[in-house]
């Protein structure tokens, strides 16, 4: 091609600065999963500000410790003065720098949060939602499933089961058509038989028509996971998530070979190369990268495209603020397969208040993909300041 043509909109805009906002909210009542108790919600929010004043927002998975220092001290100086629309080039530079600087300790959550903010900024400068910049949406709405049904401090299994049954009923009442249960009640001192009893109780209460998934949060070894997995087959469970610790890929592959219930996982893995290894071994049937930790929108789109090419479902993991929900919807919208939105319903005032307009379920239990520029949401800066937390 020859000739410069008219300048692209936003092409002269540069990144002025990268800022971090650590936010935190203590919870009134802790809740548990197989890995432990959650007593507070906390996130590192990233703001990338262009020199024309446009702001992009991102969110890092995990504790503020580490993420904040990496974003401020390592990534921010690399981005200032750069073209905010060069999301791919900046991703490569930052990923290389982190690997070189940190080796096995590479903090890809920090990269992910910055990448989300760059895509939000790029979309706002272009006047386009992120899904259009990714190639266009295959879905205008994405069916949601309710995550929740966590553990509470109780003495008896029947109390725990009653709590989960009430919450499951309440989530159906909110309009959800599918639910995901937490198993791994070893946290409360009970074995895998208690997990099966919990799943069976919910299946019996809800009947056979409601899709139910289960999430063990890495609770088992292979023999125990096989036993629970066979019960999942009998009870018509939609998928069996993180049955094993994330390093045990051989174990994941063995479960996938021996069980008919689809094996799911991915929230504990980062980067395309790791997912490629998982896919090569046929370790999961449902891949669940998290945009806030797997490498941002840039890398999650690559992971999802590889999954699609290999006929593996990709259903992003989401446990964050409206930024994470919006970013996941933007990527999910572009995928050719049937996709779902993981919509956490556990206590999280930040999730409820950070966006000026909360996400809503429509009458089919689906959420509309945001169509406005960038991630497609507006953050309430006053609420962001109210949740601000000084980690020092
Ligand atoms: Mg999970």
Coordinates of C-alpha atoms and ligand atoms in Angstrom, one line a residue:
X1 CA 0.0 0.0 0.0
X2 CA 1.2 3.5 -0.7
X3 CA 0.1 6.9 0.6
X4 CA -0.3 7.9 4.2
X5 CA -4.1 8.5 4.0
X6 CA -5.9 10.4 6.7
X7 CA -4.6 10.1 10.2
X8 CA -6.3 7.4 12.3
X9 CA -8.4 8.6 15.2
X10 CA -6.3 8.7 18.3
X11 CA -3.1 7.9 16.4
X12 CA -1.3 10.9 17.9
X13 CA -2.3 10.2 21.5
X14 CA 0.4 8.9 23.9
X15 CA 0.2 7.3 27.3
X16 CA 0.8 10.0 29.9
X17 CA 0.9 7.9 33.0
X18 CA 0.0 4.6 34.6
X19 CA -1.6 4.7 38.1
X20 CA -2.7 2.1 40.6
X21 CA -5.6 2.2 43.0
X22 CA -5.6 -0.6 45.7
X23 CA -9.1 -1.3 46.9
X24 CA -10.4 -3.5 49.7
X25 CA -13.6 -4.3 51.6
X26 CA -13.8 -6.5 54.7
X27 CA -16.7 -8.9 54.5
X28 CA -19.4 -9.1 57.3
X29 CA -19.3 -12.9 57.1
X30 CA -16.3 -15.0 55.9
X31 CA -17.0 -17.8 53.3
X32 CA -14.9 -20.8 52.4
X33 CA -13.9 -23.1 49.6
X34 CA -11.5 -26.0 49.6
X35 CA -8.5 -23.7 49.7
X36 CA -9.5 -21.6 52.7
X37 CA -11.6 -18.7 54.0
X38 CA -12.3 -15.4 52.3
X39 CA -12.6 -12.6 54.8
X40 CA -12.2 -9.6 52.5
X41 CA -12.3 -8.7 48.8
X42 CA -9.3 -6.8 47.4
X43 CA -8.1 -5.8 44.0
X44 CA -5.5 -3.7 42.4
X45 CA -7.1 -1.4 39.9
X46 CA -4.9 0.0 37.1
X47 CA -5.6 3.3 35.4
X48 CA -3.8 4.1 32.2
X49 CA -4.2 7.8 31.3
X50 CA -3.6 9.1 27.8
X51 CA -2.3 12.7 27.2
X52 CA -5.7 13.7 25.9
X53 CA -7.3 12.8 29.3
X54 CA -8.9 9.5 28.2
X55 CA -8.6 6.8 30.9
X56 CA -8.5 3.0 30.6
X57 CA -9.2 0.8 33.6
X58 CA -7.8 -2.7 34.3
X59 CA -7.8 -5.1 37.3
X60 CA -5.1 -7.5 38.5
X61 CA -5.9 -10.9 40.0
X62 CA -4.7 -11.6 43.5
X63 CA -3.3 -9.7 46.4
X64 CA -2.3 -6.1 46.1
X65 CA 1.1 -7.1 47.5
X66 CA 3.5 -7.5 44.5
X67 CA 1.0 -6.4 41.8
X68 CA 1.2 -2.8 42.9
X69 CA 5.0 -2.5 43.0
X70 CA 5.4 -4.3 39.7
X71 CA 2.9 -2.1 37.9
X72 CA 4.3 1.1 39.4
X73 CA 8.0 0.4 39.4
X74 CA 8.5 -1.9 36.4
X75 CA 5.6 -1.6 33.9
X76 CA 4.6 2.1 34.2
X77 CA 8.0 3.5 33.1
X78 CA 7.9 1.2 30.1
X79 CA 4.5 2.5 29.0
X80 CA 4.8 6.3 29.4
X81 CA 5.1 8.1 26.1
X82 CA 4.0 4.9 24.1
X83 CA 1.2 4.5 21.7
X84 CA -1.8 3.1 23.7
X85 CA -3.2 1.4 20.7
X86 CA -0.2 -0.9 20.3
X87 CA -1.6 -3.4 22.8
X88 CA 0.2 -6.4 21.1
X89 CA 3.6 -4.7 21.0
X90 CA 3.4 -3.4 24.6
X91 CA 2.2 -6.9 25.8
X92 CA 5.3 -8.5 24.2
X93 CA 7.7 -6.0 25.7
X94 CA 6.2 -6.2 29.2
X95 CA 6.0 -10.0 29.2
X96 CA 9.6 -10.3 28.0
X97 CA 10.7 -7.9 30.7
X98 CA 8.8 -9.7 33.5
X99 CA 10.2 -13.1 32.5
X100 CA 13.7 -11.7 32.2
X101 CA 13.5 -9.8 35.5
X102 CA 11.6 -12.3 37.7
X103 CA 12.2 -15.8 36.1
X104 CA 9.9 -18.3 37.7
X105 CA 8.3 -15.7 39.9
X106 CA 6.9 -13.7 36.9
X107 CA 3.9 -11.7 38.0
X108 CA 1.6 -12.1 35.0
X109 CA -1.4 -10.7 37.0
X110 CA 0.3 -7.3 36.9
X111 CA 0.7 -7.6 33.1
X112 CA -3.0 -8.7 32.9
X113 CA -4.3 -5.7 34.7
X114 CA -2.3 -3.3 32.6
X115 CA -3.4 -5.1 29.4
X116 CA -7.1 -4.7 30.4
X117 CA -6.5 -1.0 30.9
X118 CA -4.8 -0.6 27.6
X119 CA -7.7 -2.4 25.7
X120 CA -10.2 -0.2 27.5
X121 CA -8.2 2.9 26.6
X122 CA -7.7 1.7 23.0
X123 CA -11.4 1.1 22.6
X124 CA -12.3 4.5 24.0
X125 CA -9.9 6.2 21.7
X126 CA -11.3 4.3 18.7
X127 CA -14.9 4.8 19.7
X128 CA -15.4 1.0 19.5
X129 CA -16.1 -1.8 22.0
X130 CA -13.2 -4.1 22.6
X131 CA -15.0 -7.1 20.9
X132 CA -15.1 -5.2 17.6
X133 CA -11.3 -4.5 17.9
X134 CA -10.9 -8.3 18.5
X135 CA -12.6 -9.1 15.2
X136 CA -16.3 -8.8 16.0
X137 CA -18.9 -10.5 18.2
X138 CA -20.4 -13.9 17.6
X139 CA -22.7 -13.4 20.6
X140 CA -24.6 -10.3 21.7
X141 CA -25.7 -11.9 24.9
X142 CA -23.9 -14.5 27.0
X143 CA -25.8 -16.9 29.3
X144 CA -24.6 -16.6 32.9
X145 CA -24.2 -19.2 35.6
X146 CA -24.2 -18.4 39.3
X147 CA -21.0 -19.1 41.2
X148 CA -21.5 -19.1 44.9
X149 CA -22.7 -21.7 47.3
X150 CA -19.5 -21.4 49.4
X151 CA -19.0 -22.9 52.9
X152 CA -19.9 -21.3 56.2
X153 CA -18.6 -22.0 59.7
X154 CA -21.1 -24.6 60.8
X155 CA -20.8 -27.7 62.9
X156 CA -23.0 -30.2 60.9
X157 CA -23.1 -31.2 57.3
X158 CA -26.9 -30.9 57.2
X159 CA -26.6 -27.2 58.2
X160 CA -24.1 -26.6 55.4
X161 CA -26.4 -28.4 52.9
X162 CA -29.4 -26.4 54.0
X163 CA -27.5 -23.1 53.5
X164 CA -26.5 -24.2 50.0
X165 CA -30.0 -25.3 49.1
X166 CA -31.4 -21.9 50.2
X167 CA -28.8 -20.0 48.2
X168 CA -29.3 -22.2 45.1
X169 CA -33.0 -21.5 45.3
X170 CA -32.4 -17.8 45.7
X171 CA -30.1 -17.8 42.6
X172 CA -32.8 -19.5 40.5
X173 CA -35.1 -16.8 41.9
X174 CA -32.8 -14.1 40.6
X175 CA -33.2 -15.6 37.1
X176 CA -30.1 -17.8 36.8
X177 CA -30.7 -21.0 34.8
X178 CA -27.5 -22.7 35.8
X179 CA -25.4 -22.9 39.0
X180 CA -22.0 -24.0 40.2
X181 CA -21.5 -25.6 43.6
X182 CA -18.3 -25.6 45.7
X183 CA -17.1 -28.9 46.9
X184 CA -14.0 -29.8 48.9
X185 CA -15.7 -29.8 52.4
X186 CA -12.4 -31.0 53.8
X187 CA -12.1 -27.4 54.9
X188 CA -14.7 -28.2 57.5
X189 CA -13.2 -31.5 58.3
X190 CA -15.4 -33.7 56.2
X191 CA -14.4 -36.1 53.4
X192 CA -15.4 -36.6 49.8
X193 CA -18.5 -38.5 50.8
X194 CA -19.8 -35.2 52.2
X195 CA -19.1 -33.5 48.9
X196 CA -21.1 -36.2 47.1
X197 CA -24.0 -35.8 49.6
X198 CA -24.0 -32.1 49.0
X199 CA -24.2 -32.5 45.2
X200 CA -26.9 -35.1 45.5
X201 CA -29.0 -33.0 47.8
X202 CA -28.9 -30.1 45.4
X203 CA -29.7 -32.3 42.4
X204 CA -32.6 -33.8 44.2
X205 CA -34.0 -30.4 45.3
X206 CA -33.6 -28.7 41.9
X207 CA -34.6 -31.7 39.7
X208 CA -32.8 -32.9 36.6
X209 CA -33.5 -29.9 34.3
X210 CA -31.2 -27.3 36.0
X211 CA -27.6 -27.6 34.8
X212 CA -25.3 -27.9 37.8
X213 CA -21.5 -27.7 37.7
X214 CA -19.1 -28.4 40.6
X215 CA -15.8 -26.8 41.6
X216 CA -13.4 -28.7 43.9
X217 CA -10.8 -25.9 44.0
X218 CA -7.9 -28.5 43.8
X219 CA -9.1 -30.5 46.8
X220 CA -8.4 -34.1 45.7
X221 CA -5.8 -36.6 44.5
X222 CA -6.6 -38.8 41.5
X223 CA -8.3 -41.8 43.2
X224 CA -10.6 -39.4 45.2
X225 CA -11.3 -37.3 42.2
X226 CA -12.3 -40.5 40.2
X227 CA -14.7 -41.5 43.0
X228 CA -16.3 -38.0 43.1
X229 CA -16.2 -37.8 39.3
X230 CA -18.2 -41.0 38.9
X231 CA -20.8 -39.6 41.3
X232 CA -20.9 -36.5 39.1
X233 CA -21.6 -38.7 36.1
X234 CA -24.5 -40.4 37.9
X235 CA -25.9 -37.0 39.0
X236 CA -25.6 -35.4 35.5
X237 CA -23.1 -32.7 36.5
X238 CA -22.2 -30.2 33.7
X239 CA -18.5 -30.1 34.5
X240 CA -16.1 -31.0 37.3
X241 CA -13.8 -28.0 37.9
X242 CA -10.3 -28.1 39.3
X243 CA -10.4 -31.6 40.8
X244 CA -6.6 -31.6 41.3
X245 CA -3.8 -29.1 42.0
X246 CA -2.8 -27.2 38.8
X247 CA 0.6 -28.8 38.5
X248 CA -0.8 -32.3 38.2
X249 CA -1.4 -32.3 34.4
X250 CA -1.0 -36.0 34.1
X251 CA -3.7 -36.4 36.7
X252 CA -6.0 -34.1 34.8
X253 CA -5.4 -36.1 31.6
X254 CA -6.1 -39.4 33.4
X255 CA -9.4 -38.0 34.8
X256 CA -10.3 -36.7 31.3
X257 CA -9.7 -40.2 29.8
X258 CA -11.5 -42.2 32.5
X259 CA -14.5 -39.9 33.2
X260 CA -17.5 -38.9 31.1
X261 CA -18.1 -35.7 33.1
X262 CA -16.1 -32.9 31.4
X263 CA -13.0 -31.8 33.4
X264 CA -12.6 -28.1 33.7
X265 CA -9.7 -25.9 34.8
X266 CA -7.6 -22.9 34.0
X267 CA -7.9 -20.2 36.6
X268 CA -4.6 -21.3 38.0
X269 CA -2.7 -21.3 34.7
X270 CA -1.2 -18.3 32.8
X271 CA 0.0 -17.7 29.3
X272 CA -0.7 -19.4 26.0
X273 CA 2.3 -21.8 26.2
X274 CA 0.9 -23.3 29.4
X275 CA -2.6 -23.7 28.0
X276 CA -1.1 -25.2 24.8
X277 CA 0.5 -27.9 27.0
X278 CA -2.8 -28.5 28.8
X279 CA -4.6 -28.9 25.4
X280 CA -1.9 -31.1 23.9
X281 CA -2.3 -33.5 26.8
X282 CA -6.1 -33.3 26.5
X283 CA -6.1 -32.5 30.2
X284 CA -9.4 -30.5 30.2
X285 CA -12.5 -30.3 28.1
X286 CA -13.4 -26.8 29.4
X287 CA -10.6 -24.2 29.6
X288 CA -11.1 -21.4 32.1
X289 CA -8.5 -18.7 31.7
X290 CA -9.0 -15.6 33.8
X291 CA -8.4 -12.3 31.9
X292 CA -7.0 -10.8 35.1
X293 CA -4.3 -13.4 35.6
X294 CA -3.8 -15.5 32.4
X295 CA -2.2 -12.5 30.5
X296 CA -5.0 -10.0 30.0
X297 CA -7.4 -9.7 27.0
X298 CA -4.5 -10.1 24.6
X299 CA -3.4 -13.5 25.8
X300 CA -6.9 -14.8 26.8
X301 CA -8.1 -14.2 23.2
X302 CA -5.1 -16.3 21.9
X303 CA -5.9 -19.0 24.5
X304 CA -9.6 -19.0 23.5
X305 CA -8.8 -19.1 19.8
X306 CA -6.5 -22.1 20.3
X307 CA -9.1 -23.8 22.3
X308 CA -11.7 -23.2 19.6
X309 CA -9.3 -24.5 16.9
X310 CA -8.8 -27.7 19.0
X311 CA -12.5 -28.2 19.7
X312 CA -12.1 -27.4 23.4
X313 CA -14.7 -25.2 25.1
X314 CA -13.5 -22.0 26.6
X315 CA -15.5 -20.4 29.5
X316 CA -13.5 -17.7 31.2
X317 CA -13.1 -17.7 34.9
X318 CA -14.4 -14.6 36.6
X319 CA -14.2 -13.6 40.3
X320 CA -13.6 -9.9 40.1
X321 CA -15.1 -6.4 39.8
X322 CA -17.2 -5.1 36.9
X323 CA -13.9 -4.5 35.1
X324 CA -13.2 -8.3 35.1
X325 CA -16.8 -9.1 34.1
X326 CA -16.8 -6.6 31.3
X327 CA -13.4 -7.7 29.9
X328 CA -14.5 -11.4 30.1
X329 CA -17.7 -10.6 28.2
X330 CA -15.8 -8.7 25.5
X331 CA -13.6 -11.8 24.9
X332 CA -16.3 -14.3 25.3
X333 CA -18.5 -12.5 22.7
X334 CA -15.9 -13.2 20.0
X335 CA -15.7 -16.9 20.5
X336 CA -17.4 -19.2 18.0
X337 CA -18.5 -21.9 20.5
X338 CA -21.2 -21.8 23.1
X339 CA -19.9 -19.5 25.8
X340 CA -21.0 -18.8 29.4
X341 CA -20.4 -15.9 31.8
X342 CA -19.2 -16.9 35.3
X343 CA -21.2 -14.6 37.5
X344 CA -20.1 -14.7 41.1
X345 CA -23.0 -14.1 43.5
X346 CA -21.0 -14.3 46.8
X347 CA -20.6 -11.3 49.0
X348 CA -18.8 -8.5 47.2
X349 CA -19.8 -4.9 47.7
X350 CA -17.1 -3.8 45.3
X351 CA -18.6 -5.8 42.5
X352 CA -22.0 -4.3 43.3
X353 CA -21.0 -0.7 43.5
X354 CA -17.9 0.0 41.3
X355 CA -19.8 0.4 38.0
X356 CA -22.3 3.2 37.5
X357 CA -24.7 0.6 36.0
X358 CA -24.6 -3.0 37.4
X359 CA -24.9 -5.9 35.0
X360 CA -28.4 -7.3 34.8
X361 CA -29.7 -10.8 33.9
X362 CA -32.3 -10.7 31.2
X363 CA -35.3 -13.0 31.3
X364 CA -33.3 -15.9 29.7
X365 CA -30.6 -15.7 32.4
X366 CA -28.2 -14.0 30.0
X367 CA -26.1 -10.8 30.2
X368 CA -25.8 -8.4 27.3
X369 CA -22.3 -7.8 26.0
X370 CA -21.4 -4.1 26.6
X371 CA -21.6 -2.2 23.3
X372 CA -20.1 1.1 24.4
X373 CA -16.4 2.0 23.7
X374 CA -13.6 0.1 25.4
X375 CA -14.7 -2.4 28.0
X376 CA -18.1 -0.8 27.7
X377 CA -18.7 0.2 31.4
X378 CA -18.4 3.4 33.4
X379 CA -16.7 3.2 36.8
X380 CA -17.9 5.3 39.7
X381 CA -14.8 7.2 40.7
X382 CA -16.3 8.2 44.0
X383 CA -16.9 4.6 44.9
X384 CA -13.4 3.7 43.8
X385 CA -12.1 6.3 46.2
X386 CA -14.3 5.0 49.0
X387 CA -12.9 1.5 48.6
X388 CA -9.3 2.8 48.4
X389 CA -7.0 1.1 50.9
X390 CA -3.5 1.8 51.9
X391 CA -1.6 -1.5 52.1
X392 CA 1.3 0.0 54.0
Ligands
LIG1 MG1 -13.0 -22.3 40.2

